Short mmCIF file of C-alpha atoms in Angstrom, two decimals:
data_model
loop_
_atom_site.label_atom_id
_atom_site.label_comp_id
_atom_site.label_asym_id
_atom_site.label_seq_id
_atom_site.Cartn_x
_atom_site.Cartn_y
_atom_site.Cartn_z
CA MET F 1 53.90 104.94 38.07
CA ASP F 2 54.78 101.98 35.79
CA ASP F 3 56.32 102.09 32.29
CA SER F 4 52.95 102.00 30.51
CA GLU F 5 51.77 105.03 32.44
CA ASP F 6 55.08 106.78 31.69
CA GLU F 7 54.44 106.27 27.97
CA ARG F 8 50.82 107.34 28.26
CA TYR F 9 51.69 110.71 29.74
CA ARG F 10 54.75 111.49 27.66
CA ALA F 11 55.18 115.01 26.25
CA PRO F 12 57.92 114.61 23.61
CA ALA F 13 58.30 118.32 22.82
CA LEU F 14 58.63 119.21 26.50
CA ASP F 15 61.11 116.38 27.03
CA LYS F 16 63.15 117.65 24.10
CA GLY F 17 63.26 121.18 25.49
CA LEU F 18 64.21 119.97 28.97
CA ASP F 19 66.92 117.72 27.48
CA ILE F 20 68.45 120.77 25.78
CA LEU F 21 68.33 122.91 28.94
CA GLU F 22 69.86 120.18 31.08
CA LEU F 23 72.60 119.56 28.51
CA LEU F 24 73.53 123.24 28.15
CA ALA F 25 73.54 123.70 31.93
CA GLY F 26 76.48 121.30 32.13
CA VAL F 27 78.80 122.81 29.50
CA ASP F 28 80.88 125.98 29.20
CA GLY F 29 81.07 127.95 25.99
CA GLY F 30 77.87 126.60 24.46
CA LEU F 31 77.24 123.97 21.79
CA THR F 32 76.29 124.04 18.13
CA GLN F 33 73.02 122.52 16.95
CA ALA F 34 74.95 119.57 15.55
CA GLU F 35 76.80 119.05 18.84
CA ILE F 36 73.55 119.13 20.78
CA ALA F 37 72.03 116.55 18.45
CA LYS F 38 75.09 114.30 18.72
CA LYS F 39 75.17 114.41 22.52
CA LEU F 40 71.45 113.67 22.69
CA ASP F 41 71.69 111.03 19.96
CA ARG F 42 69.13 112.72 17.73
CA SER F 43 68.98 114.25 14.26
CA PRO F 44 70.02 117.96 14.13
CA ASN F 45 66.79 118.81 12.31
CA GLU F 46 64.79 117.69 15.35
CA PHE F 47 66.12 120.59 17.41
CA TYR F 48 65.85 123.58 15.07
CA ARG F 49 62.37 124.75 16.09
CA MET F 50 62.88 123.92 19.77
CA LEU F 51 66.14 125.91 19.89
CA ASP F 52 64.46 128.80 18.09
CA ARG F 53 61.66 128.88 20.70
CA LEU F 54 64.10 128.65 23.63
CA VAL F 55 66.07 131.57 22.18
CA ARG F 56 62.94 133.65 21.60
CA ARG F 57 61.72 132.97 25.15
CA GLY F 58 65.10 133.98 26.59
CA TYR F 59 66.17 130.63 28.09
CA VAL F 60 68.95 130.10 25.54
CA THR F 61 71.16 132.58 23.71
CA ARG F 62 73.18 132.31 20.49
CA LEU F 63 76.93 132.88 20.76
CA ASP F 64 79.01 133.76 17.70
CA GLY F 65 76.10 132.99 15.42
CA ASP F 66 75.96 129.19 15.63
CA ARG F 67 76.58 128.23 19.26
CA TYR F 68 73.84 127.99 21.87
CA SER F 69 74.32 128.68 25.56
CA LEU F 70 72.04 128.74 28.58
CA THR F 71 71.04 132.22 29.82
CA LEU F 72 70.35 133.16 33.44
CA LYS F 73 66.58 133.31 32.94
CA LEU F 74 66.02 130.12 34.93
CA PHE F 75 68.12 131.64 37.69
CA GLY F 76 65.97 134.77 37.48
CA LEU F 77 62.79 132.74 37.81
CA ALA F 78 64.26 131.01 40.85
CA GLN F 79 64.85 134.44 42.36
CA LEU F 80 61.08 134.92 42.46
CA HIS F 81 60.62 131.70 44.40
CA ALA F 82 60.17 131.32 48.15
CA PRO F 83 63.91 131.16 48.97
CA VAL F 84 64.36 134.80 47.95
CA ARG F 85 61.34 135.82 50.00
CA ARG F 86 63.02 134.06 52.91
CA LEU F 87 66.23 135.94 52.15
CA VAL F 88 64.34 139.23 52.38
CA SER F 89 62.73 138.16 55.64
CA TYR F 90 66.14 137.31 57.10
CA ALA F 91 67.63 140.52 55.75
CA THR F 92 64.95 142.91 57.05
CA PRO F 93 66.00 143.03 60.74
CA LEU F 94 69.67 143.25 59.77
CA MET F 95 68.94 146.06 57.30
CA ARG F 96 66.91 147.87 59.94
CA GLU F 97 69.80 147.61 62.41
CA LEU F 98 72.23 148.81 59.73
CA ALA F 99 70.04 151.84 59.02
CA GLU F 100 69.95 152.70 62.73
CA THR F 101 73.69 152.33 63.33
CA SER F 102 74.81 153.99 60.09
CA GLN F 103 71.98 156.57 59.97
CA GLN F 104 71.77 155.83 56.25
CA ALA F 105 69.23 154.10 54.02
CA ASN F 106 70.14 150.73 52.49
CA GLN F 107 68.91 148.36 49.79
CA LEU F 108 69.12 144.67 48.93
CA VAL F 109 69.60 143.99 45.20
CA VAL F 110 69.67 140.79 43.09
CA PHE F 111 70.26 140.02 39.43
CA ASP F 112 67.07 139.13 37.56
CA ARG F 113 66.81 138.58 33.80
CA GLY F 114 69.23 141.23 32.64
CA SER F 115 68.89 143.82 35.41
CA ALA F 116 69.83 144.50 38.98
CA VAL F 117 66.51 144.56 40.87
CA VAL F 118 65.83 146.04 44.31
CA ILE F 119 64.10 143.42 46.47
CA GLY F 120 64.47 145.13 49.86
CA GLN F 121 64.66 148.72 51.09
CA GLN F 122 65.22 150.24 54.52
CA GLU F 123 64.72 153.96 55.09
CA ALA F 124 67.21 156.12 56.98
CA PRO F 125 66.05 156.79 60.56
CA ASN F 126 66.31 160.58 60.24
CA TYR F 127 64.85 163.13 57.86
CA TRP F 128 67.37 162.73 55.05
CA GLY F 129 68.26 159.68 53.01
CA ILE F 130 68.25 158.26 49.50
CA SER F 131 65.50 155.72 48.82
CA ILE F 132 65.05 153.38 45.86
CA ARG F 133 61.67 151.72 45.42
CA VAL F 134 61.42 147.96 45.81
CA GLY F 135 61.05 146.48 42.33
CA SER F 136 63.19 149.15 40.68
CA HIS F 137 65.48 147.94 37.89
CA ILE F 138 68.93 149.53 38.00
CA SER F 139 72.01 149.24 35.81
CA LEU F 140 74.76 146.68 36.21
CA PHE F 141 77.29 149.07 34.72
CA ASP F 142 76.99 152.34 36.65
CA THR F 143 75.82 151.36 40.15
CA GLY F 144 77.66 149.93 43.12
CA SER F 145 75.13 147.09 43.40
CA GLY F 146 75.58 146.14 39.77
CA HIS F 147 79.36 146.16 40.08
CA VAL F 148 79.27 143.88 43.12
CA LEU F 149 76.83 141.44 41.53
CA LEU F 150 79.24 141.10 38.60
CA ALA F 151 82.49 141.16 40.57
CA PHE F 152 81.67 138.16 42.72
CA ARG F 153 80.82 135.85 39.82
CA SER F 154 82.98 133.71 37.53
CA PRO F 155 84.18 135.28 34.26
CA GLU F 156 81.72 133.10 32.32
CA GLU F 157 78.79 134.12 34.54
CA ARG F 158 79.81 137.78 34.30
CA GLN F 159 79.76 137.64 30.52
CA MET F 160 76.38 135.95 30.49
CA MET F 161 74.92 138.56 32.85
CA ILE F 162 76.40 141.38 30.79
CA SER F 163 75.06 139.91 27.54
CA GLU F 164 71.56 139.71 29.03
CA HIS F 165 71.85 143.27 30.34
CA VAL F 166 72.95 144.65 26.97
CA ARG F 167 70.06 142.87 25.22
CA SER F 168 67.45 144.15 27.67
CA THR F 169 68.69 147.76 27.89
CA ASP F 170 70.22 150.42 25.68
CA LYS F 171 73.61 149.94 27.36
CA THR F 172 76.70 149.00 25.38
CA ALA F 173 79.38 146.43 26.16
CA GLN F 174 82.08 147.62 28.56
CA SER F 175 85.81 148.20 28.10
CA ALA F 176 88.71 146.18 29.50
CA GLU F 177 89.08 148.80 32.24
CA PHE F 178 85.61 147.94 33.50
CA PHE F 179 86.58 144.29 34.00
CA THR F 180 89.78 145.37 35.73
CA ARG F 181 87.64 147.39 38.13
CA LEU F 182 85.47 144.34 38.84
CA ASP F 183 88.58 142.37 39.77
CA GLN F 184 89.67 145.19 42.08
CA ILE F 185 86.26 145.19 43.77
CA ARG F 186 86.51 141.44 44.30
CA ASP F 187 89.99 141.80 45.84
CA ARG F 188 88.87 144.70 48.08
CA GLY F 189 85.65 143.00 49.11
CA TYR F 190 83.28 145.89 48.38
CA GLU F 191 82.55 148.80 46.03
CA MET F 192 82.80 152.50 46.86
CA MET F 193 82.06 154.91 44.04
CA ALA F 194 80.57 158.34 43.48
CA SER F 195 76.97 157.98 42.35
CA MET F 196 76.52 158.38 38.61
CA GLN F 197 72.89 159.37 39.16
CA THR F 198 72.89 161.80 42.12
CA ALA F 199 75.52 164.41 43.03
CA GLY F 200 76.96 164.21 46.53
CA VAL F 201 76.09 160.51 47.00
CA PHE F 202 78.55 157.64 47.30
CA ASN F 203 77.46 154.11 46.45
CA LEU F 204 78.75 151.66 49.04
CA SER F 205 78.02 148.03 48.19
CA ALA F 206 79.03 144.65 49.61
CA PRO F 207 78.23 141.12 48.45
CA VAL F 208 75.82 138.73 50.12
CA ARG F 209 77.51 135.46 49.27
CA SER F 210 76.48 131.84 49.11
CA SER F 211 78.70 129.08 50.49
CA ASP F 212 80.70 128.96 47.24
CA GLY F 213 81.60 132.66 47.49
CA LYS F 214 79.39 133.86 44.66
CA ALA F 215 77.23 136.95 45.14
CA ILE F 216 73.54 136.09 45.35
CA ALA F 217 72.71 139.69 46.29
CA ALA F 218 74.28 143.06 46.94
CA LEU F 219 73.68 145.05 50.12
CA SER F 220 74.13 148.73 49.34
CA ILE F 221 74.12 152.10 51.07
CA PRO F 222 73.67 155.34 49.09
CA TYR F 223 75.87 157.32 51.50
CA ILE F 224 75.31 161.01 52.11
CA THR F 225 77.16 163.17 54.61
CA VAL F 226 74.75 164.12 57.38
CA VAL F 227 75.97 167.58 58.40
CA ASN F 228 73.37 168.18 61.14
CA ALA F 229 74.26 164.96 62.99
CA PRO F 230 77.93 165.13 64.05
CA SER F 231 77.65 161.76 65.80
CA ALA F 232 76.71 159.97 62.56
CA PRO F 233 79.37 157.49 61.37
CA ASP F 234 81.73 158.75 58.70
CA ILE F 235 82.09 156.90 55.41
CA THR F 236 84.92 154.67 56.68
CA ARG F 237 82.90 153.51 59.68
CA THR F 238 79.82 153.09 57.49
CA ILE F 239 81.74 150.73 55.21
CA GLU F 240 82.74 148.68 58.26
CA LEU F 241 79.10 148.45 59.39
CA LEU F 242 78.02 147.48 55.86
CA LEU F 243 80.61 144.70 55.62
CA VAL F 244 79.67 143.25 59.01
CA THR F 245 75.99 143.21 58.05
CA ALA F 246 76.66 141.66 54.63
CA GLU F 247 78.73 138.95 56.30
CA LYS F 248 75.95 138.16 58.77
CA LEU F 249 73.44 137.94 55.94
CA SER F 250 75.79 135.74 53.93
CA HIS F 251 75.77 133.19 56.75
CA LEU F 252 71.97 133.13 56.62
CA ALA F 253 71.82 133.11 52.82
CA GLY F 254 72.80 129.46 52.50
CA SER F 255 69.65 128.32 54.27
CA ALA F 256 67.53 131.05 52.68
CA VAL F 257 68.46 130.43 49.05
CA GLY F 258 70.36 127.20 48.96
CA SER F 259 67.69 124.95 50.46
CA SER F 260 64.38 125.11 48.68
CA ALA F 261 63.56 121.46 49.16
#
């Protein structure tokens, strides 16, 4: 396509919006409207309505009143793309094997537009187990999956995820102790906590990581003690099985999510 055709098919408003998104994607801490205009060599007044629409549509958020920062909505949209479907297809046989060896149900969870979302579910092989429907939205703050998704992200990404979660739910911002716990989870390599939804259940959760170490998903087991199956693995052995499976899936995740070309 030559220059005349480029001019013929220009969409100035779309270009302006994409310029803003691409600019904000490359900075930490956000930019003011004036800073955006300066970096793009435009008048600040040119960006007011575009920024307002990007905020209202959830692609950009306002920080401290006058600074604009990119949200994770574009990341959430990418989660719906073919790479995540490939991730689920890779995960399914591993999750099935984990269910058989642990005799527990398990789920695969990703962050999507303010929530932790279940994208894969494997039933326990026996009568008893805890199931969560695929497509269910669960909390970042009081679930093992949510904790892991936050723990294995940078402080800036954590804060962005938390801000989106608070806006999309009735949850409130968390205390300093919560962030200390996230650091402990990262150091330990997994989460183990009593369920805050169901008595007698322990949430066991491990990260599925990309090549840069960030969690792209959480693999979780809602562990219950199976009293009528004495050969079933105890919670310590179940954690070991979970970690091995999450590591195997992490090796596959690079090709499943990292290469969409």
